[in-house]
Amino acid sequence: MNFKRNIVLILLLNLTLFISAQNTIIINADLGKEKIDKHIYGHFSEHLGTCIYGGYWVGEDSEVPNTNGIRNDVVDALKEMGIPNLRWPGGCFADEYHWKDGIGPRTERPTMINTHWGGVTEDNSFGTHEFLELCKQLECEPVICGNLGSGTVQEMSQWVEYLNSDNISPMTNLRKANGQDESWGVKYWGVGNESWGCGGNFTAQAYADEMRRYSTFLKNYGDNKLYKVACGPSDYNYEWMETLMKNGNPGRSFQGISLHYYTICHNWTKKGSATEFDESEYFTTMKKTMAMEELLQKHITIMDKYDPENQVGLIVDEWGNWFDVEPGTNPGFLYQQNTLRDAMVASVNLDLFNKYCRRVKMANIAQTVNVLQAMILTKEDEMVKTPSFYVFKMYKVHHDATLLPASIKCDNYTFENESVPTLSATASKDESGKVHITISNLDPENAKEVNCELRGMDVSEFTTGSIITGDKINSYNDFGKKEEVTESAFDAVKMKGNTLTVNMPAKSVVMVELQ
Ligand code: AHR
């Protein structure tokens, strides 16, 4: 009797396990309210290592094919990826940069020491005009971060006038003398960077006061309305957010406030290798990436308290993986390879920004070319597209689309005694009514069958799909070699009624399109 009862109990237990192991995403296709701002897919490039020099800028006389000194291959790739904006010139560099050193004939520009990044000599050959030429070629919005730390109010306000005014003035005459008649109409403006640290070591209250003063003299010219981004906190510094939102005059002195959070595998002294890592380090990287959700929730809660009308955007203008530099490279240049793990980190973060898009209006991964979690690596005239590049390219379908509420029930990916959810996803509807679902399976070993139930929509067809994966979690793309991680066509899906079953391979990111 007992034996029979035990058998029944074991069967029931197995059934429960089987049922709870179901992976389902319920998508309410008719309940979308918020727009996923395309600026969530933004980028950041600093005068650091070979990001600007060598990465974009090779000069007009270079053998590397270029247009007005800017590499053609990098511009073509970033356009293919759909870059919506580019933040420049820093980073920490922004608060020691004096813009007037970077205009006029290049041979006459003064040099400076880049004290933050390798102590190298900066010859200022890439300055305001070159940056705006780059943005023109990329067809993206410029985002300029002004120097509040070591500059002056006059210097910053004159930079805005130089860029945006069409009146007759000493600044506009100077711009014209340097070959640019028309104003550029730069909209996005950072008022200092990391002012709690490399940008001046301010207290929150002292920065709030300074930012209000600077903001007063950053004028709107013509139809161009500045979108000013105050320096916000890093990581868990909720006090900084509280002080700025309470005393910084949000909505008037600034329209956006920044947040910086980097994924560090171990600690700041030993961050871990970008390519040589084991499953424990892979798991830790995923867990630390997911901490972004808690940060978004808690910072947004503070913003909601002082800005219930949701006027001020949360601008995550530095994020991504920060690993040890590649062996033999300059430690001040922050050059790291980029593997399938980076692709997973990109997709998880982008899904979180999409999920909180009511408040998150822009994000900028650090740092586009040759620095930190880059999209592109260059070596002389060669170029590599990284796994992170392919995620940004795949996620273009979400730019300016409507976020669809999605409830995800999934297995845990467990390593030793700790777990994270296996799946991360975003569903959105574009202007033409097409629904796109991106799903990441973080489990490095196990494939997952995912049932996506579409509610509030009659799905007529599965149109197309693509996948990013690789043989190993540390697969990467390298110079002169066939790509190990890329985007390819994917059709391991079945439609039954309004349910789409997606067979997700281990360690993969998939996009499906429905209509
Ligand atoms: O992205 C590298 C550096 O990280 C930036 O210069 C700074 O803002 C941050 O600390």
Coordinates of C-alpha atoms and ligand atoms in Angstrom, one line a residue:
M1 CA 0.0 0.0 0.0
N2 CA 2.7 2.4 1.1
F3 CA 4.8 1.4 -2.0
K4 CA 1.8 2.3 -4.3
R5 CA 1.3 5.6 -2.5
N6 CA 5.0 6.4 -2.9
I7 CA 4.9 5.7 -6.6
V8 CA 1.9 8.0 -7.0
L9 CA 3.7 10.7 -5.0
I10 CA 6.8 10.4 -7.2
L11 CA 4.7 10.6 -10.4
L12 CA 2.9 13.7 -9.1
L13 CA 6.3 15.3 -8.1
N14 CA 7.6 14.7 -11.6
L15 CA 4.5 16.1 -13.2
T16 CA 4.8 19.2 -11.0
L17 CA 8.5 19.6 -12.0
F18 CA 7.5 19.1 -15.7
I19 CA 4.8 21.7 -15.5
S20 CA 7.0 24.2 -13.6
A21 CA 9.7 23.7 -16.2
Q22 CA 7.5 25.3 -18.8
N23 CA 8.8 28.5 -20.3
T24 CA 6.0 30.8 -21.3
I25 CA 5.7 34.4 -22.4
I26 CA 2.2 35.9 -22.4
I27 CA 2.2 39.0 -24.6
N28 CA -0.7 41.4 -24.6
A29 CA -0.5 42.7 -28.1
D30 CA -3.4 45.2 -27.7
L31 CA -2.3 46.7 -24.4
G32 CA 0.9 48.6 -25.4
K33 CA 1.2 52.2 -24.1
E34 CA 4.8 53.2 -24.0
K35 CA 7.1 53.9 -26.9
I36 CA 10.6 52.4 -26.7
D37 CA 12.7 55.4 -27.6
K38 CA 15.3 54.6 -30.2
H39 CA 17.8 56.5 -28.2
I40 CA 17.9 53.6 -25.7
Y41 CA 20.1 52.1 -28.4
G42 CA 22.7 54.9 -28.2
H43 CA 26.5 54.8 -28.0
F44 CA 29.3 56.5 -26.2
S45 CA 32.8 57.3 -27.5
E46 CA 35.5 59.0 -25.5
H47 CA 39.0 60.3 -26.2
L48 CA 40.3 57.1 -24.7
G49 CA 42.8 54.6 -26.1
T50 CA 42.1 53.9 -29.8
C51 CA 38.4 54.7 -29.8
I52 CA 38.6 58.1 -31.5
Y53 CA 42.1 58.0 -32.9
G54 CA 42.5 54.9 -35.1
G55 CA 38.9 53.8 -34.3
Y56 CA 37.1 56.6 -36.2
W57 CA 39.7 59.2 -37.1
V58 CA 42.6 58.3 -39.4
G59 CA 43.0 61.7 -41.0
E60 CA 42.5 62.6 -44.7
D61 CA 46.0 61.4 -45.8
S62 CA 45.6 57.9 -44.3
E63 CA 45.8 54.8 -46.5
V64 CA 42.7 53.5 -44.6
P65 CA 39.7 54.3 -46.9
N66 CA 38.1 57.4 -45.3
T67 CA 35.8 60.3 -46.0
N68 CA 37.1 63.6 -44.6
G69 CA 39.5 61.7 -42.3
I70 CA 36.8 59.3 -40.9
R71 CA 37.0 55.5 -41.6
N72 CA 34.5 54.4 -44.1
D73 CA 34.3 50.8 -42.8
V74 CA 33.4 51.9 -39.3
V75 CA 30.8 54.4 -40.5
D76 CA 29.2 51.8 -42.8
A77 CA 29.1 49.2 -40.0
L78 CA 27.6 51.5 -37.4
K79 CA 24.9 52.6 -39.9
E80 CA 24.1 49.0 -40.6
M81 CA 23.7 48.5 -36.8
G82 CA 21.4 51.5 -36.6
I83 CA 23.3 53.9 -34.3
P84 CA 20.7 56.6 -33.2
N85 CA 23.1 58.8 -31.2
L86 CA 26.7 59.2 -30.1
R87 CA 27.8 60.7 -26.8
W88 CA 31.2 62.5 -26.8
P89 CA 33.9 63.6 -25.8
G90 CA 33.7 61.8 -22.4
G91 CA 33.5 60.3 -19.8
C92 CA 36.2 61.6 -17.5
F93 CA 37.9 63.3 -20.4
A94 CA 34.9 65.7 -20.8
D95 CA 35.7 67.5 -17.6
E96 CA 39.3 68.3 -18.7
Y97 CA 38.4 69.1 -22.3
H98 CA 38.5 72.7 -23.5
W99 CA 36.6 72.8 -26.7
K100 CA 38.3 75.9 -28.2
D101 CA 41.6 73.8 -28.3
G102 CA 39.8 71.5 -30.8
I103 CA 38.8 74.0 -33.5
G104 CA 40.6 75.9 -36.3
P105 CA 43.5 74.6 -38.5
R106 CA 44.6 71.3 -37.1
T107 CA 48.3 72.1 -37.3
E108 CA 47.8 75.1 -35.0
R109 CA 45.7 73.3 -32.3
P110 CA 47.3 73.2 -28.9
T111 CA 48.1 69.8 -27.4
M112 CA 47.2 68.5 -23.9
I113 CA 47.9 65.5 -21.7
N114 CA 45.0 63.0 -21.5
T115 CA 45.6 62.5 -17.7
H116 CA 42.8 59.9 -17.3
W117 CA 43.6 57.6 -20.1
G118 CA 47.3 56.5 -20.4
G119 CA 48.8 60.0 -20.0
V120 CA 49.1 60.3 -23.7
T121 CA 49.4 63.5 -25.7
E122 CA 46.1 64.6 -27.2
D123 CA 46.7 66.7 -30.3
N124 CA 43.1 67.9 -30.6
S125 CA 43.0 66.9 -34.2
F126 CA 39.5 65.5 -33.6
G127 CA 37.4 68.3 -32.2
T128 CA 33.9 69.8 -32.6
H129 CA 33.8 70.0 -36.4
E130 CA 35.2 66.5 -36.8
F131 CA 32.7 65.1 -34.3
L132 CA 29.7 66.7 -36.0
E133 CA 31.0 65.5 -39.4
L134 CA 31.1 62.0 -37.9
C135 CA 27.5 62.3 -36.7
K136 CA 26.5 63.6 -40.1
Q137 CA 28.1 60.5 -41.8
L138 CA 26.5 58.2 -39.2
E139 CA 23.2 60.0 -39.6
C140 CA 22.8 60.1 -35.8
E141 CA 22.1 62.6 -33.1
P142 CA 25.1 64.2 -31.4
V143 CA 25.2 64.1 -27.6
I144 CA 27.8 66.5 -26.2
C145 CA 29.0 66.4 -22.6
G146 CA 30.3 69.8 -21.4
N147 CA 33.1 70.5 -19.0
L148 CA 31.7 71.5 -15.6
G149 CA 34.7 70.2 -13.6
S150 CA 37.6 72.3 -14.8
G151 CA 35.8 74.7 -17.2
T152 CA 33.8 77.8 -16.7
V153 CA 30.2 78.8 -17.2
Q154 CA 31.3 81.1 -20.0
E155 CA 33.2 78.4 -21.8
M156 CA 30.2 76.0 -21.8
S157 CA 27.7 78.7 -22.8
Q158 CA 29.9 79.8 -25.6
W159 CA 30.2 76.2 -26.9
V160 CA 26.4 76.0 -27.1
E161 CA 26.3 79.4 -28.9
Y162 CA 29.1 78.3 -31.3
L163 CA 27.1 75.1 -32.1
N164 CA 23.5 76.4 -32.2
S165 CA 23.2 80.1 -32.8
D166 CA 22.5 81.7 -36.2
N167 CA 22.8 85.2 -35.0
I168 CA 25.8 87.4 -35.7
S169 CA 28.2 87.1 -32.7
P170 CA 31.8 86.5 -32.0
M171 CA 31.1 82.7 -31.6
T172 CA 29.1 82.3 -34.8
N173 CA 31.7 84.4 -36.7
L174 CA 34.4 82.1 -35.4
R175 CA 32.4 79.0 -36.5
K176 CA 32.0 80.5 -39.9
A177 CA 35.7 81.3 -40.1
N178 CA 36.3 77.6 -39.4
G179 CA 34.2 76.6 -42.4
Q180 CA 30.7 76.0 -40.9
D181 CA 28.1 78.6 -41.9
E182 CA 24.9 76.9 -40.6
S183 CA 24.4 76.1 -37.0
W184 CA 24.3 72.4 -36.1
G185 CA 21.3 72.5 -33.8
V186 CA 22.7 70.1 -31.1
K187 CA 19.9 69.1 -28.8
Y188 CA 21.3 66.7 -26.2
W189 CA 23.7 68.3 -23.7
G190 CA 25.4 66.7 -20.7
V191 CA 26.2 69.2 -17.8
G192 CA 29.4 67.5 -16.6
N193 CA 30.2 63.8 -16.2
E194 CA 30.6 61.8 -13.0
S195 CA 30.7 65.0 -11.0
W196 CA 30.8 62.9 -7.8
G197 CA 34.2 61.5 -8.9
C198 CA 36.5 62.3 -11.9
G199 CA 34.3 65.3 -12.8
G200 CA 35.2 67.3 -9.8
N201 CA 34.4 65.3 -6.6
F202 CA 31.4 67.4 -5.8
T203 CA 29.0 66.6 -3.1
A204 CA 25.4 66.1 -4.4
Q205 CA 24.2 69.4 -3.1
A206 CA 27.3 71.4 -4.4
Y207 CA 26.8 69.8 -7.8
A208 CA 23.0 70.6 -7.8
D209 CA 23.8 74.2 -7.2
E210 CA 26.5 74.4 -9.9
M211 CA 24.4 72.6 -12.4
R212 CA 21.5 75.0 -11.8
R213 CA 24.0 77.9 -12.4
Y214 CA 25.5 76.4 -15.6
S215 CA 22.1 75.5 -16.9
T216 CA 20.9 79.1 -16.6
F217 CA 23.5 80.1 -19.2
L218 CA 23.0 77.2 -21.7
K219 CA 20.5 78.9 -24.0
N220 CA 18.1 77.7 -26.6
Y221 CA 18.7 79.3 -30.0
G222 CA 16.1 79.5 -32.7
D223 CA 13.8 76.4 -32.7
N224 CA 16.4 74.2 -31.0
K225 CA 15.4 73.4 -27.4
L226 CA 18.3 71.9 -25.4
Y227 CA 17.7 68.6 -23.6
K228 CA 20.0 69.0 -20.7
V229 CA 21.2 65.9 -18.9
A230 CA 22.3 66.4 -15.2
C231 CA 25.0 64.2 -13.9
G232 CA 23.2 61.5 -11.9
P233 CA 24.4 58.8 -9.7
S234 CA 26.4 55.7 -10.2
D235 CA 25.2 52.3 -9.1
Y236 CA 23.5 52.3 -5.7
N237 CA 24.0 56.0 -4.8
Y238 CA 20.3 56.8 -4.1
E239 CA 21.2 59.8 -2.0
W240 CA 22.7 61.5 -5.1
M241 CA 19.5 60.9 -7.0
E242 CA 17.3 62.1 -4.2
T243 CA 19.3 65.4 -3.8
L244 CA 19.3 66.2 -7.5
M245 CA 15.6 65.4 -7.9
K246 CA 14.8 67.4 -4.7
N247 CA 17.0 70.4 -5.1
G248 CA 18.2 70.4 -8.7
N249 CA 15.1 72.0 -10.3
P250 CA 14.2 69.0 -12.4
G251 CA 12.2 69.6 -15.6
R252 CA 13.6 73.2 -15.7
S253 CA 17.3 73.0 -15.1
F254 CA 17.5 69.6 -16.6
Q255 CA 15.3 67.3 -18.7
G256 CA 17.3 64.1 -18.2
I257 CA 19.4 62.7 -15.4
S258 CA 22.1 60.1 -15.9
L259 CA 22.9 56.8 -14.3
H260 CA 26.1 54.8 -14.7
Y261 CA 26.4 51.1 -14.1
Y262 CA 29.1 48.8 -15.3
T263 CA 29.1 45.0 -15.0
I264 CA 32.3 44.0 -13.3
C265 CA 32.8 40.2 -12.9
H266 CA 35.0 40.2 -9.8
N267 CA 36.1 43.6 -8.4
W268 CA 37.7 46.8 -9.6
T269 CA 41.2 45.5 -9.0
K270 CA 40.7 42.2 -10.7
K271 CA 37.9 42.5 -13.1
G272 CA 38.4 39.2 -14.9
S273 CA 39.4 38.3 -18.5
A274 CA 37.1 39.2 -21.4
T275 CA 37.7 35.8 -23.1
E276 CA 39.2 33.3 -20.6
F277 CA 36.4 32.6 -18.1
D278 CA 34.7 29.6 -16.6
E279 CA 31.0 29.0 -16.0
S280 CA 31.2 30.5 -12.5
E281 CA 32.4 33.8 -14.0
Y282 CA 29.8 33.6 -16.7
F283 CA 27.1 33.1 -14.1
T284 CA 28.4 36.0 -11.9
T285 CA 28.4 38.3 -15.0
M286 CA 24.8 37.5 -15.7
K287 CA 23.8 37.9 -12.0
K288 CA 25.6 41.3 -11.8
T289 CA 24.0 42.4 -15.1
M290 CA 20.6 41.6 -13.7
A291 CA 21.3 44.0 -10.8
M292 CA 20.5 46.7 -13.4
E293 CA 16.8 46.0 -12.8
E294 CA 16.9 46.8 -9.1
L295 CA 18.9 50.0 -9.9
L296 CA 16.3 51.1 -12.4
Q297 CA 13.4 50.3 -10.1
K298 CA 14.8 52.2 -7.1
H299 CA 16.1 55.2 -9.0
I300 CA 12.8 55.5 -10.9
T301 CA 10.9 55.3 -7.6
I302 CA 12.9 58.4 -6.4
M303 CA 12.2 60.1 -9.7
D304 CA 8.5 59.4 -9.5
K305 CA 8.4 61.0 -6.0
Y306 CA 9.7 64.3 -7.2
D307 CA 8.5 64.2 -10.8
P308 CA 5.1 62.4 -10.8
E309 CA 4.3 63.7 -14.3
N310 CA 7.2 61.7 -15.7
Q311 CA 8.8 64.8 -17.3
V312 CA 12.5 63.9 -16.7
G313 CA 14.2 61.1 -18.5
L314 CA 16.5 58.6 -16.9
I315 CA 19.6 58.5 -19.2
V316 CA 21.8 55.5 -18.7
D317 CA 24.7 57.1 -20.5
E318 CA 27.4 54.6 -19.5
W319 CA 26.8 50.9 -19.1
G320 CA 28.3 47.5 -20.3
N321 CA 30.9 45.0 -19.4
W322 CA 34.3 46.2 -18.0
F323 CA 36.9 43.5 -18.0
D324 CA 40.7 43.4 -17.6
V325 CA 42.5 44.8 -20.7
E326 CA 43.9 42.3 -23.2
P327 CA 47.4 41.1 -22.2
G328 CA 50.1 43.3 -23.6
T329 CA 47.9 46.3 -24.2
N330 CA 48.1 49.7 -22.5
P331 CA 46.2 49.4 -19.2
G332 CA 45.0 53.0 -19.7
F333 CA 43.4 52.1 -23.1
L334 CA 40.7 49.7 -21.8
Y335 CA 40.9 47.5 -24.8
Q336 CA 39.0 44.2 -24.3
Q337 CA 37.7 41.4 -26.6
N338 CA 34.0 40.7 -26.8
T339 CA 32.4 37.3 -26.7
L340 CA 29.0 35.6 -26.8
R341 CA 28.8 36.5 -23.0
D342 CA 28.9 40.2 -24.0
A343 CA 26.0 39.6 -26.5
M344 CA 24.0 38.1 -23.6
V345 CA 24.8 41.1 -21.3
A346 CA 23.8 43.5 -24.1
S347 CA 20.4 41.7 -24.7
V348 CA 19.6 41.6 -20.9
N349 CA 20.4 45.3 -20.4
L350 CA 18.5 46.3 -23.5
D351 CA 15.5 44.3 -22.4
L352 CA 15.5 46.1 -19.1
F353 CA 15.8 49.5 -20.6
N354 CA 12.8 48.6 -22.9
K355 CA 10.8 47.3 -19.9
Y356 CA 11.3 50.6 -18.0
C357 CA 11.0 52.8 -21.1
R358 CA 8.4 54.9 -19.4
R359 CA 11.3 56.6 -17.7
V360 CA 14.4 55.4 -19.6
K361 CA 14.7 57.7 -22.6
M362 CA 18.3 57.2 -23.6
A363 CA 21.2 54.8 -22.9
N364 CA 24.7 54.7 -24.2
I365 CA 26.8 51.6 -24.1
A366 CA 30.5 52.2 -23.4
Q367 CA 32.3 52.7 -25.8
T368 CA 31.5 51.7 -29.5
V369 CA 35.0 51.2 -30.9
N370 CA 38.1 49.5 -29.4
V371 CA 37.2 50.4 -25.8
L372 CA 35.3 48.3 -23.1
Q373 CA 32.2 46.6 -24.5
A374 CA 32.7 47.7 -28.1
M375 CA 30.6 47.1 -31.2
I376 CA 33.7 47.3 -33.5
L377 CA 37.4 46.5 -33.1
T378 CA 39.9 47.9 -35.5
K379 CA 43.6 47.0 -36.2
E380 CA 45.1 49.3 -38.9
D381 CA 42.9 48.8 -41.9
E382 CA 41.1 45.7 -40.5
M383 CA 37.8 45.7 -38.7
V384 CA 35.8 43.2 -36.6
K385 CA 32.1 43.3 -35.8
T386 CA 31.7 42.0 -32.2
P387 CA 28.8 39.8 -30.8
S388 CA 27.5 42.9 -29.1
F389 CA 27.3 44.6 -32.6
Y390 CA 24.9 41.8 -33.7
V391 CA 22.6 42.2 -30.7
F392 CA 22.2 46.0 -31.4
K393 CA 21.6 45.2 -35.1
M394 CA 19.0 42.6 -34.2
Y395 CA 17.2 44.9 -31.8
K396 CA 16.8 47.6 -34.4
V397 CA 13.2 46.3 -34.7
H398 CA 12.4 47.8 -31.3
H399 CA 13.5 51.3 -32.2
D400 CA 10.6 53.7 -31.6
A401 CA 8.2 50.7 -31.5
T402 CA 5.4 50.3 -28.8
L403 CA 6.4 48.1 -25.9
L404 CA 4.0 45.2 -25.4
P405 CA 3.4 44.1 -21.9
A406 CA 4.9 40.6 -21.5
S407 CA 4.7 38.3 -18.6
I408 CA 7.6 35.8 -18.5
K409 CA 7.4 32.5 -16.6
C410 CA 10.6 30.6 -16.9
D411 CA 13.1 28.1 -15.5
N412 CA 16.0 29.2 -13.4
Y413 CA 19.5 28.9 -14.6
T414 CA 21.2 27.6 -11.5
F415 CA 24.9 27.5 -10.8
E416 CA 26.0 25.9 -7.6
N417 CA 23.6 27.4 -5.0
E418 CA 22.5 30.5 -6.9
S419 CA 19.9 31.1 -9.7
V420 CA 18.9 33.7 -12.2
P421 CA 15.9 33.6 -14.6
T422 CA 16.9 31.7 -17.8
L423 CA 15.0 33.9 -20.1
S424 CA 15.1 37.6 -20.9
A425 CA 12.8 39.1 -23.5
T426 CA 11.1 42.1 -25.2
A427 CA 8.0 42.2 -27.3
S428 CA 7.1 45.3 -29.3
K429 CA 4.8 46.4 -32.2
D430 CA 6.1 48.7 -34.9
E431 CA 4.1 51.3 -36.8
S432 CA 3.1 48.8 -39.5
G433 CA 1.6 46.5 -37.0
K434 CA 4.4 43.9 -37.0
V435 CA 5.2 42.3 -33.7
H436 CA 8.8 41.5 -32.9
I437 CA 9.9 39.3 -30.0
T438 CA 13.5 39.0 -28.9
I439 CA 14.3 36.3 -26.4
S440 CA 17.6 35.3 -24.8
N441 CA 18.3 31.9 -23.3
L442 CA 21.1 32.5 -20.8
D443 CA 21.5 28.8 -20.0
P444 CA 24.9 27.9 -21.4
E445 CA 24.1 24.1 -21.7
N446 CA 20.4 23.6 -22.1
A447 CA 18.0 24.4 -25.0
K448 CA 14.6 25.7 -24.0
E449 CA 11.2 25.4 -25.6
V450 CA 9.5 28.7 -25.2
N451 CA 5.7 29.2 -25.7
C452 CA 4.8 32.7 -26.7
E453 CA 1.1 33.2 -26.3
L454 CA -0.2 36.3 -28.2
R455 CA -3.3 37.8 -26.7
G456 CA -5.3 40.6 -28.3
M457 CA -4.1 39.9 -31.8
D458 CA -4.9 37.4 -34.5
V459 CA -1.6 36.1 -35.7
S460 CA -1.7 35.3 -39.3
E461 CA 1.9 34.4 -39.9
F462 CA 5.4 34.0 -38.6
T463 CA 7.3 36.2 -41.1
T464 CA 11.0 35.8 -40.3
G465 CA 13.5 35.1 -37.5
S466 CA 17.2 35.3 -36.7
I467 CA 19.6 34.0 -34.1
I468 CA 22.9 35.0 -32.5
T469 CA 24.8 32.2 -31.0
G470 CA 28.2 30.4 -31.1
D471 CA 29.9 27.1 -30.2
K472 CA 31.1 28.3 -26.8
I473 CA 30.1 31.0 -24.4
N474 CA 33.5 32.6 -24.9
S475 CA 33.4 32.4 -28.7
Y476 CA 34.4 35.6 -30.3
N477 CA 35.3 37.3 -33.6
D478 CA 38.9 38.0 -34.4
F479 CA 40.9 39.7 -37.1
G480 CA 41.5 37.7 -40.3
K481 CA 39.3 34.8 -39.1
K482 CA 35.8 33.6 -40.0
E483 CA 33.2 35.1 -37.6
E484 CA 32.4 32.7 -34.7
V485 CA 29.4 34.7 -33.5
T486 CA 27.1 36.3 -36.0
E487 CA 23.4 36.7 -36.8
S488 CA 21.8 34.1 -39.0
A489 CA 18.4 33.0 -40.2
F490 CA 16.3 31.1 -37.6
D491 CA 13.1 29.1 -38.2
A492 CA 12.9 26.6 -35.3
V493 CA 9.4 27.9 -34.5
K494 CA 5.9 26.4 -34.7
M495 CA 2.6 28.3 -34.8
K496 CA -0.5 26.8 -33.4
G497 CA -3.4 29.2 -33.1
N498 CA -2.1 32.3 -31.3
T499 CA 0.8 30.4 -29.7
L500 CA 4.3 30.4 -31.1
T501 CA 6.7 27.8 -29.9
V502 CA 10.3 28.8 -30.2
N503 CA 13.0 26.2 -29.7
M504 CA 15.8 28.3 -28.3
P505 CA 19.3 26.7 -28.4
A506 CA 21.5 27.1 -25.3
K507 CA 23.3 30.5 -25.0
S508 CA 21.4 32.2 -27.8
V509 CA 19.5 35.4 -28.6
V510 CA 16.6 35.0 -31.0
M511 CA 14.3 37.5 -32.8
V512 CA 11.0 36.5 -34.4
E513 CA 8.6 38.6 -36.4
L514 CA 4.9 38.0 -36.6
Q515 CA 2.0 39.7 -38.2
Ligands
AHR1 O1 34.0 54.6 -19.8 C1 35.1 54.7 -19.1 C2 35.0 55.7 -17.9 O2 34.1 55.2 -17.0 C3 34.4 57.0 -18.2 O3 35.3 57.9 -18.7 C4 33.9 57.5 -16.9 O4 32.8 58.3 -17.0 C5 33.5 56.2 -16.2 O5 34.0 56.1 -14.9

